[in-house]
Short mmCIF file of C-alpha atoms in Angstrom, two decimals:
data_model
loop_
_atom_site.label_atom_id
_atom_site.label_comp_id
_atom_site.label_asym_id
_atom_site.label_seq_id
_atom_site.Cartn_x
_atom_site.Cartn_y
_atom_site.Cartn_z
CA MET A 1 25.62 -150.86 -83.67
CA ILE A 2 27.70 -151.94 -81.77
CA ASN A 3 30.26 -149.49 -80.26
CA TRP A 4 33.08 -151.32 -79.87
CA GLY A 5 34.57 -149.04 -76.97
CA LYS A 6 32.00 -149.88 -74.59
CA VAL A 7 33.34 -154.16 -76.21
CA TRP A 8 36.17 -153.65 -75.98
CA SER A 9 35.98 -152.05 -71.52
CA ASP A 10 33.56 -154.68 -71.14
CA PHE A 11 35.36 -157.23 -72.32
CA PHE A 12 37.95 -156.47 -70.22
CA ILE A 13 35.43 -156.70 -66.96
CA PHE A 14 33.88 -159.89 -67.50
CA LEU A 15 37.65 -160.80 -68.13
CA ALA A 16 38.09 -159.55 -65.36
CA LEU A 17 35.96 -161.59 -63.18
CA THR A 18 35.92 -165.52 -65.18
CA SER A 19 40.12 -164.49 -64.73
CA ASN A 20 39.70 -165.24 -60.84
CA ILE A 21 37.16 -167.50 -60.28
CA GLY A 22 39.93 -169.46 -62.45
CA PHE A 23 41.98 -169.05 -60.09
CA ILE A 24 39.23 -169.79 -56.86
CA PHE A 25 39.56 -173.17 -58.23
CA SER A 26 42.63 -173.86 -59.75
CA HIS A 27 44.89 -172.58 -56.91
CA ASP A 28 46.85 -171.88 -60.34
CA PRO A 29 50.20 -169.12 -60.04
CA TYR A 30 49.57 -168.55 -63.02
CA GLN A 31 46.12 -167.27 -63.34
CA LEU A 32 46.76 -165.49 -60.22
CA VAL A 33 48.99 -163.18 -62.33
CA VAL A 34 46.63 -163.37 -65.53
CA ALA A 35 44.39 -162.06 -63.11
CA ILE A 36 45.67 -159.58 -61.15
CA GLY A 37 47.10 -158.09 -64.80
CA VAL A 38 43.38 -158.57 -66.47
CA ASN A 39 41.55 -156.77 -63.22
CA LEU A 40 44.44 -153.92 -63.11
CA ILE A 41 43.24 -153.68 -66.86
CA ALA A 42 39.96 -153.13 -66.33
CA THR A 43 40.19 -150.45 -62.99
CA VAL A 44 42.46 -148.66 -65.45
CA LEU A 45 39.52 -149.12 -68.17
CA LYS A 46 37.04 -147.31 -65.84
CA PHE A 47 38.47 -144.29 -65.14
CA GLY A 48 37.01 -141.13 -66.65
CA VAL A 49 34.18 -142.84 -67.50
CA LYS A 50 31.52 -140.23 -67.85
CA LYS A 51 28.24 -142.50 -65.81
CA ILE A 52 26.29 -142.23 -63.76
CA LEU A 53 27.19 -144.95 -61.76
CA ALA A 54 31.28 -144.19 -62.25
CA ALA A 55 32.03 -143.59 -58.92
CA GLU A 56 30.36 -147.43 -57.96
CA LEU A 57 32.27 -149.13 -61.30
CA LEU A 58 35.41 -147.49 -59.50
CA ALA A 59 34.95 -148.76 -56.31
CA THR A 60 34.22 -152.21 -56.98
CA ALA A 61 37.48 -152.72 -59.49
CA PHE A 62 40.03 -151.32 -56.53
CA VAL A 63 38.25 -153.61 -53.92
CA ALA A 64 38.79 -155.91 -56.45
CA ASP A 65 42.18 -154.29 -56.66
CA LEU A 66 43.36 -154.80 -53.30
CA HIS A 67 42.33 -158.03 -52.97
CA LEU A 68 44.26 -159.52 -55.52
CA ILE A 69 47.31 -158.04 -55.07
CA PRO A 70 47.03 -158.81 -50.99
CA ALA A 71 46.68 -162.17 -51.83
CA ALA A 72 49.62 -162.48 -54.64
CA ILE A 73 52.21 -161.45 -51.04
CA PHE A 74 50.40 -164.32 -49.18
CA TYR A 75 50.32 -167.17 -52.20
CA PHE A 76 53.83 -166.61 -54.02
CA SER A 77 55.19 -166.00 -50.26
CA ASN A 78 54.64 -169.32 -49.41
CA PHE A 79 51.84 -169.44 -46.11
CA HIS A 80 48.62 -168.95 -46.17
CA VAL A 81 47.76 -169.97 -49.08
CA GLU A 82 43.99 -170.72 -48.08
CA LEU A 83 44.73 -167.22 -47.22
CA ALA A 84 45.28 -166.03 -51.17
CA ILE A 85 42.31 -167.76 -52.40
CA GLY A 86 40.12 -166.44 -49.43
CA LEU A 87 40.34 -163.17 -50.63
CA ALA A 88 40.63 -164.15 -54.74
CA ILE A 89 36.59 -165.57 -53.43
CA GLY A 90 36.40 -161.67 -51.94
CA ALA A 91 38.00 -159.78 -54.70
CA ALA A 92 35.60 -162.65 -57.25
CA VAL A 93 31.98 -161.21 -55.29
CA ALA A 94 33.55 -157.56 -55.50
CA ASN A 95 33.25 -158.41 -59.62
CA ILE A 96 30.03 -159.94 -59.30
CA ILE A 97 29.23 -156.64 -58.01
CA SER A 98 30.74 -154.67 -60.54
CA ILE A 99 29.08 -156.35 -63.25
CA ILE A 100 25.94 -155.84 -61.65
CA LEU A 101 26.26 -152.10 -62.11
CA LEU A 102 26.83 -153.18 -65.52
CA ILE A 103 23.74 -154.66 -65.43
CA VAL A 104 22.11 -151.52 -63.89
CA GLU A 105 23.92 -148.59 -65.83
CA VAL A 106 22.67 -150.48 -69.43
CA ILE A 107 19.38 -150.22 -68.29
CA PHE A 108 19.91 -146.34 -66.33
CA GLU A 109 20.80 -145.75 -70.68
CA TYR A 110 17.96 -147.20 -71.81
CA ILE A 111 15.32 -144.20 -69.63
CA LYS A 112 17.25 -142.48 -70.33
CA GLN A 113 17.65 -142.90 -74.42
CA GLU A 114 13.77 -142.88 -74.03
CA GLU A 115 13.11 -140.39 -72.30
CA GLU A 116 15.37 -138.26 -74.73
CA ASN A 117 13.28 -139.16 -78.10
CA SER A 118 9.86 -139.00 -76.38
CA MET B 1 7.39 -145.35 -69.54
CA ARG B 2 6.08 -143.22 -66.44
CA LYS B 3 7.14 -139.88 -66.50
CA LYS B 4 8.50 -137.27 -64.91
CA LYS B 5 6.58 -133.76 -64.31
CA LYS B 6 9.21 -131.23 -64.47
CA ASN B 7 8.60 -128.30 -62.74
CA ILE B 8 9.92 -126.03 -65.56
CA PRO B 9 10.27 -122.22 -64.14
CA HIS B 10 8.67 -119.11 -65.94
CA TYR B 11 11.22 -117.70 -67.73
CA GLY B 12 11.91 -121.04 -69.83
CA ASN B 13 14.00 -124.28 -70.15
CA VAL B 14 17.33 -123.14 -69.39
CA LYS B 15 19.32 -125.35 -67.58
CA ALA B 16 22.19 -122.87 -65.37
CA ILE B 17 25.41 -123.30 -66.36
CA ASN B 18 27.63 -125.77 -63.79
CA TYR B 19 30.71 -124.74 -63.51
CA ARG B 20 32.17 -127.07 -61.56
CA ALA B 21 31.41 -129.58 -63.84
CA ILE B 22 32.47 -128.19 -66.40
CA TYR B 23 35.84 -128.77 -64.65
CA GLU B 24 34.95 -131.70 -63.07
CA GLU B 25 34.60 -133.43 -67.07
CA LYS B 26 38.05 -131.96 -67.61
CA PHE B 27 39.94 -133.65 -65.13
CA TYR B 28 37.88 -137.14 -66.16
CA ASP B 29 39.60 -136.54 -69.86
CA ILE B 30 43.00 -136.61 -68.36
CA LEU B 31 42.12 -139.32 -66.87
CA GLY B 32 40.59 -140.50 -69.96
CA GLN B 33 43.85 -139.54 -71.76
CA LEU B 34 46.37 -142.17 -69.23
CA LYS B 35 43.98 -145.10 -70.25
CA LEU B 36 46.05 -145.84 -73.23
CA PRO B 37 49.14 -145.62 -71.49
CA LEU B 38 48.04 -147.34 -67.82
CA MET B 39 46.57 -151.06 -69.96
CA MET B 40 49.91 -150.36 -71.95
CA VAL B 41 52.33 -150.95 -68.80
CA ILE B 42 49.81 -153.14 -67.19
CA PHE B 43 49.47 -156.02 -70.07
CA VAL B 44 53.55 -155.18 -70.45
CA THR B 45 54.56 -156.14 -67.44
CA MET B 46 52.02 -159.31 -66.72
CA PHE B 47 53.59 -160.56 -69.80
CA GLY B 48 56.95 -160.61 -68.76
CA THR B 49 56.07 -161.69 -66.00
CA LEU B 50 54.11 -164.54 -67.28
CA LEU B 51 57.05 -164.73 -69.40
CA PHE B 52 60.12 -165.29 -66.49
CA MET B 53 58.18 -167.58 -64.57
CA ILE B 54 57.27 -170.47 -67.27
CA VAL B 55 61.07 -169.73 -68.06
CA ASN B 56 62.77 -170.34 -63.93
CA GLY B 57 59.42 -172.06 -62.83
CA PRO B 58 55.76 -170.25 -61.49
CA GLU B 59 58.25 -170.00 -58.32
CA ASN B 60 59.96 -167.17 -59.79
CA ALA B 61 56.69 -165.12 -59.93
CA VAL B 62 58.51 -162.24 -57.60
CA ASN B 63 61.81 -162.39 -59.28
CA GLY B 64 59.78 -161.72 -63.03
CA LEU B 65 58.05 -159.00 -61.28
CA PHE B 66 60.82 -157.77 -60.43
CA HIS B 67 63.23 -158.34 -63.58
CA THR B 68 60.02 -157.08 -65.58
CA VAL B 69 59.31 -154.15 -63.59
CA ILE B 70 63.85 -153.40 -64.00
CA THR B 71 63.79 -153.28 -67.41
CA ILE B 72 60.98 -151.58 -68.39
CA SER B 73 62.24 -148.58 -66.89
CA THR B 74 65.60 -149.16 -67.93
CA ILE B 75 66.67 -149.47 -64.16
CA GLY B 76 68.87 -153.19 -64.38
CA TYR B 77 70.00 -153.10 -61.34
CA THR B 78 70.32 -156.58 -61.75
CA GLU B 79 69.36 -159.50 -63.20
CA GLY B 80 66.59 -161.62 -61.49
CA TYR B 81 67.23 -164.85 -62.03
CA SER B 82 70.23 -167.05 -61.53
CA GLU B 83 70.36 -170.42 -62.92
CA ASN B 84 69.59 -171.20 -66.64
CA VAL B 85 71.63 -168.04 -67.35
CA ALA B 86 71.79 -167.76 -70.89
CA LEU B 87 68.38 -168.89 -71.58
CA ASN B 88 67.03 -165.95 -69.35
CA ARG B 89 68.73 -163.89 -70.83
CA PHE B 90 68.43 -164.53 -74.28
CA ILE B 91 64.41 -164.10 -73.81
CA SER B 92 65.16 -161.36 -71.78
CA SER B 93 66.65 -159.33 -75.53
CA ILE B 94 63.61 -160.23 -77.48
CA PHE B 95 61.71 -158.99 -73.81
CA VAL B 96 63.41 -155.57 -74.62
CA MET B 97 63.31 -155.10 -78.07
CA PHE B 98 59.10 -155.16 -77.61
CA ALA B 99 58.61 -154.28 -73.81
CA PHE B 100 61.01 -150.56 -74.26
CA PRO B 101 58.89 -149.38 -76.82
CA LEU B 102 56.05 -150.70 -75.60
CA GLY B 103 55.78 -149.92 -71.73
CA TYR B 104 58.75 -147.35 -71.33
CA LEU B 105 58.74 -144.76 -74.39
CA TYR B 106 55.22 -145.54 -75.10
CA GLY B 107 53.16 -146.44 -71.54
CA LEU B 108 55.00 -144.68 -69.20
CA VAL B 109 56.52 -141.55 -71.32
CA LYS B 110 52.64 -140.76 -72.50
CA VAL B 111 51.54 -141.06 -68.21
CA LEU B 112 54.11 -138.55 -67.04
CA GLN B 113 53.58 -136.12 -70.56
CA VAL B 114 50.07 -135.79 -70.07
CA LEU B 115 50.53 -135.19 -66.14
CA THR B 116 52.22 -132.54 -66.99
CA GLN B 117 51.14 -130.96 -69.79
CA SER B 118 48.10 -130.74 -68.78
CA ASN B 119 48.35 -128.29 -65.31
CA MET B 120 46.01 -130.53 -62.48
CA GLY B 121 47.15 -127.65 -60.01
CA GLU B 122 44.69 -124.81 -62.45
CA ILE B 123 42.06 -127.12 -62.23
CA TYR B 124 41.61 -128.04 -59.04
CA LYS B 125 42.05 -124.78 -58.35
CA TYR B 126 39.20 -123.41 -60.51
CA TRP B 127 36.95 -126.74 -59.73
CA ARG B 128 37.40 -125.78 -55.44
CA MET B 129 36.66 -122.10 -56.15
CA TYR B 130 33.10 -123.48 -58.33
CA LYS B 131 32.75 -126.13 -55.18
CA LEU B 132 32.72 -123.30 -52.69
CA MET B 133 31.10 -120.95 -54.84
CA GLU B 134 27.32 -123.46 -55.27
CA ASN B 135 27.29 -122.91 -50.87
CA VAL B 136 26.83 -118.92 -51.77
CA GLN B 137 24.04 -116.91 -50.73
CA ASN B 138 23.10 -113.23 -50.79
CA HIS B 139 25.55 -112.33 -52.99
CA TYR B 140 25.84 -109.57 -55.39
CA ILE B 141 26.49 -110.70 -58.82
CA ILE B 142 28.74 -107.55 -60.57
CA THR B 143 30.02 -107.82 -63.58
CA PRO B 144 32.60 -107.24 -66.27
CA TYR B 145 35.69 -105.85 -64.54
CA ASN B 146 36.45 -102.65 -64.92
CA GLN B 147 37.89 -99.82 -63.23
CA ILE B 148 33.88 -99.48 -61.97
CA THR B 149 33.70 -102.68 -60.47
CA ARG B 150 37.20 -102.86 -58.99
CA GLU B 151 35.90 -100.25 -56.71
CA ILE B 152 32.87 -102.27 -56.15
CA MET B 153 34.82 -104.96 -55.65
CA ALA B 154 37.33 -104.02 -53.14
CA ASP B 155 35.28 -102.68 -51.46
CA PHE B 156 32.47 -105.64 -51.27
CA ARG B 157 35.94 -107.76 -49.70
CA LYS B 158 36.35 -105.41 -46.77
CA ARG B 159 32.49 -105.48 -45.53
CA LYS B 160 32.47 -109.18 -46.67
CA ILE B 161 30.52 -108.95 -48.40
CA PRO B 162 30.36 -112.28 -51.36
CA PHE B 163 29.80 -111.69 -54.58
CA ILE B 164 30.53 -113.36 -57.53
CA LEU B 165 31.75 -111.37 -60.88
CA ILE B 166 30.95 -112.75 -64.77
CA GLU B 167 34.00 -111.09 -67.06
CA GLN B 168 32.69 -112.02 -70.67
CA ASP B 169 36.96 -111.14 -71.92
CA GLU B 170 38.72 -114.28 -72.34
CA SER B 171 41.57 -112.24 -71.80
CA LYS B 172 41.57 -110.55 -68.82
CA ARG B 173 41.72 -114.04 -66.73
CA SER B 174 44.35 -114.78 -65.71
CA LYS B 175 43.85 -110.33 -64.51
CA ILE B 176 41.30 -111.14 -62.57
CA ALA B 177 42.76 -114.33 -60.70
CA GLU B 178 45.57 -112.33 -59.44
CA GLU B 179 43.75 -110.01 -57.80
CA GLY B 180 42.61 -113.52 -55.54
CA TYR B 181 38.11 -112.52 -55.75
CA ASN B 182 36.44 -115.59 -54.64
CA TYR B 183 34.76 -116.25 -57.32
CA PHE B 184 34.42 -115.55 -60.89
CA ILE B 185 33.71 -117.03 -64.60
CA ILE B 186 34.19 -115.59 -67.03
CA ASP B 187 31.48 -116.17 -69.75
CA GLU B 188 29.22 -113.70 -71.18
CA PRO B 189 26.85 -112.26 -68.18
CA HIS B 190 23.56 -111.24 -71.21
CA LYS B 191 23.14 -115.25 -71.28
CA ARG B 192 20.00 -116.18 -69.18
CA ALA B 193 21.73 -119.85 -68.44
CA VAL B 194 25.46 -118.08 -67.32
CA LEU B 195 23.19 -115.81 -64.47
CA LEU B 196 21.34 -118.72 -63.27
CA GLY B 197 24.75 -120.66 -63.38
CA ALA B 198 26.36 -117.80 -60.93
CA PHE B 199 22.72 -118.88 -59.17
CA ILE B 200 20.96 -114.94 -59.57
CA GLU B 201 18.73 -117.60 -58.23
CA ARG B 202 19.19 -116.73 -54.35
CA ALA B 203 21.43 -113.56 -54.84
CA ARG B 204 20.43 -110.38 -53.54
CA GLY B 205 20.99 -107.63 -56.14
CA LEU B 206 23.42 -107.85 -59.88
CA ILE B 207 25.43 -104.53 -60.39
CA THR B 208 26.35 -104.03 -64.18
CA ALA B 209 29.17 -101.26 -64.89
CA HIS B 210 29.11 -102.19 -68.79
CA GLU B 211 30.79 -98.79 -70.88
CA GLU B 212 27.88 -99.65 -73.42
CA ASN B 213 24.11 -98.88 -72.44
CA THR B 214 23.91 -101.84 -75.14
CA GLN B 215 25.24 -104.01 -72.88
CA ASP B 216 23.83 -102.50 -69.14
CA LEU B 217 20.55 -103.27 -70.51
CA SER B 218 20.69 -106.89 -71.73
CA VAL B 219 22.10 -107.28 -68.75
CA ILE B 220 19.01 -106.13 -66.87
CA VAL B 221 16.43 -107.25 -69.02
CA THR B 222 18.10 -110.80 -68.52
CA ALA B 223 18.73 -110.42 -64.68
CA ARG B 224 14.64 -109.01 -64.19
CA LEU B 225 13.22 -111.91 -66.60
CA ILE B 226 14.32 -114.30 -63.84
CA ARG B 227 13.69 -112.80 -60.94
CA PRO B 228 10.61 -110.07 -61.10
CA ASP B 229 10.99 -109.00 -58.05
CA LYS B 230 12.10 -105.38 -57.47
CA ASP B 231 11.64 -105.50 -53.96
CA ASN B 232 13.76 -108.67 -53.53
CA PHE B 233 16.52 -108.45 -56.73
CA TYR B 234 17.65 -105.10 -56.91
CA ILE B 235 19.40 -104.08 -60.05
CA PHE B 236 22.15 -101.16 -59.48
CA ALA B 237 23.59 -99.99 -63.42
CA THR B 238 25.70 -96.99 -64.88
CA ALA B 239 24.06 -95.10 -67.98
CA THR B 240 26.08 -92.85 -69.87
CA THR B 241 22.71 -90.07 -70.70
CA GLU B 242 19.55 -89.28 -68.65
CA GLY B 243 17.81 -91.52 -70.97
CA SER B 244 19.16 -95.04 -71.24
CA ALA B 245 19.34 -94.30 -67.60
CA GLU B 246 15.41 -93.99 -66.90
CA LYS B 247 14.94 -97.00 -70.38
CA MET B 248 16.74 -99.18 -67.80
CA LYS B 249 14.82 -97.50 -64.71
CA LEU B 250 12.37 -98.71 -66.48
CA LEU B 251 13.24 -102.48 -68.16
CA GLY B 252 13.81 -103.58 -64.32
CA ALA B 253 16.92 -101.21 -63.07
CA ASN B 254 16.21 -100.57 -58.80
CA GLU B 255 19.35 -97.86 -59.57
CA VAL B 256 21.52 -96.07 -62.69
CA ILE B 257 24.23 -94.13 -62.24
CA ILE B 258 24.83 -92.03 -64.66
CA PRO B 259 28.77 -91.41 -63.32
CA GLN B 260 30.12 -88.52 -65.13
CA SER B 261 26.52 -86.27 -63.94
CA THR B 262 27.31 -87.69 -60.40
CA ILE B 263 31.27 -86.81 -60.73
CA GLY B 264 30.62 -83.77 -61.89
CA LYS B 265 27.55 -82.74 -58.94
CA ARG B 266 30.07 -84.11 -56.49
CA ILE B 267 32.49 -81.46 -57.95
CA VAL B 268 30.15 -78.83 -58.15
CA SER B 269 29.57 -79.40 -54.17
CA MET B 270 33.13 -79.16 -53.62
CA VAL B 271 33.49 -75.93 -55.03
CA LEU B 272 30.19 -74.80 -53.18
CA HIS B 273 31.37 -75.83 -50.01
CA PRO B 274 35.30 -76.14 -49.80
CA PRO B 275 35.82 -79.35 -47.61
CA SER B 276 37.14 -78.81 -44.62
CA PRO B 277 39.39 -81.07 -43.47
CA LEU B 278 37.82 -82.25 -40.99
CA VAL B 279 33.57 -82.09 -41.01
CA SER B 280 32.92 -82.82 -44.65
CA ASN B 281 35.77 -85.73 -44.98
CA PHE B 282 33.92 -87.78 -42.70
CA LEU B 283 30.94 -87.13 -43.81
CA ASN B 284 31.83 -87.59 -47.31
CA LYS B 285 33.62 -90.65 -46.10
CA ILE B 286 29.94 -92.28 -44.27
CA ALA B 287 28.04 -91.04 -46.99
CA PHE B 288 30.22 -93.22 -49.62
CA GLY B 289 31.15 -95.77 -47.64
CA GLU B 290 34.83 -94.94 -46.92
CA ARG B 291 34.68 -95.76 -43.25
CA THR B 292 33.63 -99.19 -42.55
CA ASP B 293 33.87 -98.98 -39.13
CA ILE B 294 31.28 -96.39 -38.69
CA ASP B 295 27.31 -96.40 -40.41
CA ILE B 296 24.19 -94.22 -40.67
CA THR B 297 21.49 -96.19 -40.65
CA GLU B 298 16.60 -95.47 -40.88
CA ILE B 299 14.99 -97.14 -38.53
CA HIS B 300 10.93 -96.75 -39.36
CA ILE B 301 8.80 -96.22 -35.76
CA SER B 302 5.71 -98.13 -36.21
CA ALA B 303 2.89 -97.98 -33.98
CA GLU B 304 3.45 -101.04 -31.48
CA SER B 305 7.33 -99.75 -30.85
CA TRP B 306 7.84 -100.08 -27.10
CA ILE B 307 9.45 -96.41 -27.96
CA VAL B 308 6.38 -94.85 -28.99
CA GLY B 309 5.57 -91.55 -26.63
CA LYS B 310 7.91 -91.88 -24.95
CA ALA B 311 10.52 -88.94 -24.65
CA LEU B 312 13.68 -89.89 -26.76
CA LYS B 313 16.25 -89.21 -23.31
CA ASP B 314 13.98 -91.64 -21.30
CA ILE B 315 14.78 -95.14 -23.24
CA HIS B 316 18.50 -94.67 -23.04
CA LEU B 317 20.02 -96.07 -26.70
CA ARG B 318 23.41 -94.23 -25.84
CA LYS B 319 23.61 -95.51 -22.88
CA ASN B 320 22.59 -99.63 -23.61
CA THR B 321 23.48 -99.43 -27.14
CA LEU B 322 25.63 -97.55 -27.69
CA THR B 323 24.64 -95.02 -30.78
CA THR B 324 22.84 -91.96 -31.36
CA VAL B 325 19.85 -90.66 -32.59
CA VAL B 326 21.40 -87.66 -35.01
CA ALA B 327 18.38 -86.93 -36.99
CA ILE B 328 14.38 -87.31 -36.53
CA VAL B 329 12.31 -87.54 -40.13
CA LYS B 330 8.49 -86.96 -38.76
CA SER B 331 5.67 -88.74 -41.08
CA GLY B 332 5.61 -85.27 -42.66
CA GLY B 333 8.70 -85.76 -43.99
CA LYS B 334 10.42 -83.24 -42.19
CA MET B 335 13.58 -83.46 -40.35
CA ASP B 336 13.71 -82.83 -37.30
CA ILE B 337 18.07 -82.22 -36.38
CA ALA B 338 20.46 -83.33 -34.21
CA PRO B 339 16.52 -83.75 -31.86
CA SER B 340 16.65 -83.04 -28.22
CA GLY B 341 16.66 -85.38 -25.40
CA ASP B 342 13.21 -84.38 -23.86
CA TYR B 343 11.43 -85.24 -27.99
CA VAL B 344 8.40 -87.53 -27.93
CA ILE B 345 8.69 -90.48 -30.21
CA LYS B 346 4.77 -90.99 -32.86
CA GLU B 347 3.96 -93.15 -34.71
CA GLY B 348 5.70 -92.58 -38.05
CA ASP B 349 8.87 -91.46 -36.61
CA THR B 350 12.42 -92.16 -37.99
CA LEU B 351 15.03 -92.02 -36.91
CA LEU B 352 18.98 -91.43 -38.38
CA LEU B 353 21.36 -93.25 -36.28
CA LEU B 354 24.48 -92.97 -35.99
CA GLY B 355 28.13 -95.62 -35.00
CA LYS B 356 29.31 -99.10 -35.44
CA PRO B 357 28.03 -101.34 -37.22
CA GLU B 358 28.07 -103.86 -34.67
CA ASN B 359 26.34 -101.08 -32.20
CA ILE B 360 24.08 -100.45 -35.10
CA GLU B 361 22.51 -103.78 -35.38
CA LYS B 362 22.26 -103.50 -31.27
CA ALA B 363 20.28 -101.32 -31.49
CA LYS B 364 18.41 -102.10 -34.19
CA LYS B 365 17.56 -105.40 -31.96
CA TYR B 366 17.74 -102.99 -29.16
CA LEU B 367 14.40 -101.31 -30.46
CA THR B 368 12.55 -104.20 -30.96
CA ASN B 369 13.47 -105.60 -27.63
CA PRO B 370 14.79 -104.70 -24.94
CA GLU B 371 14.69 -107.73 -23.24
CA GLU B 372 17.41 -109.11 -25.23
CA VAL B 373 20.45 -106.88 -24.83
#
């Protein structure tokens, strides 16, 4: 059985990373706005998740947001475009860590289920 | 799969209720309710910004964001564009048609509704209480909340003895909260999970004073199953009849008081010794603990004690610790009231000391190791 709630939240977490990397390579303003929006939605989706690594997941999401929002300020005020790209790369790293945590979480859950079944 | 070896205690596989986690869960539930409305607000804002960027060019991203925000929030100071006014107004109108219901009516209003209706303050208060409760040690567990235990708790507070109140009647919650006790749990005290949740494993004792003997019995038995050692964990209870008092003692209570007969005995003692305003009041206050500034305690003298073989006046107890030996109970059980200073202390004697609590503590130290004082 596919857990559709999980598909929904995982979708946005992956999309946060992909849109972020898209901006790093394209330097496109539209891409940046989309990246910020998707990252914020991914943050909200991590609210109130009763998981083992919930705190770490939420922390990585906040890190990504706090990289991308200053990046947008620098980018649209037309100075330090380079710095904006740098910040976006930082946000991408946070998003990659978030996905690694997500995989670790899945493994933990699998172990827990095994223990409960045995 | 490697299996962890679990240390199962003798009372079975019951897990303590984690009261802090219950309130944490409530907080997460509120955050969970905010998910969808917040997502909607973010989505509409992002969409609006992109829309106005497409119309006015990507360099107007900040203007687009501004225009979207003041549109969704229905503030609307000014328009966020100066060129292509007709086209922008047309697109704005279309945008408002779905952004207003989605972003404002559903998103923002729902967020406000969840935040105002969720009594976050209450949840935080309980969460904080149970968080602090996790550090409590050597406390007493008191159950239930009634006239008898209210007296006990008022006194415990005065003496700064930590306690956790367990009451199963949910309707008394507001009254208990008003009393301002440090720690209380609204749950059934005869459940092992609840007693474990009240940290019975490191408690000093339990006081149960239900009106019904059966309730007291079930609490006593449950507590004694978890803490079988009578010398390390005291259980005090009330009973209505001699028979049930006896049963409670057999099942694990250290002391059982029958309120009716205790009151009767006290009245008889008043009749026989009409209270003189000074003396008997003074003694009553010490005996019943109404005065917290005077205490009476017994100190057993072992063979190794340095005061064995010395006269009472030569140990200079009063001079060094400001306490008085009011009586000495000899090893045979005979009591010597107001002993003379020439009395030679023997092994096995018990000294009854009267004084301020802090001085009595000092005297205890003095009698084991005089250099410390």
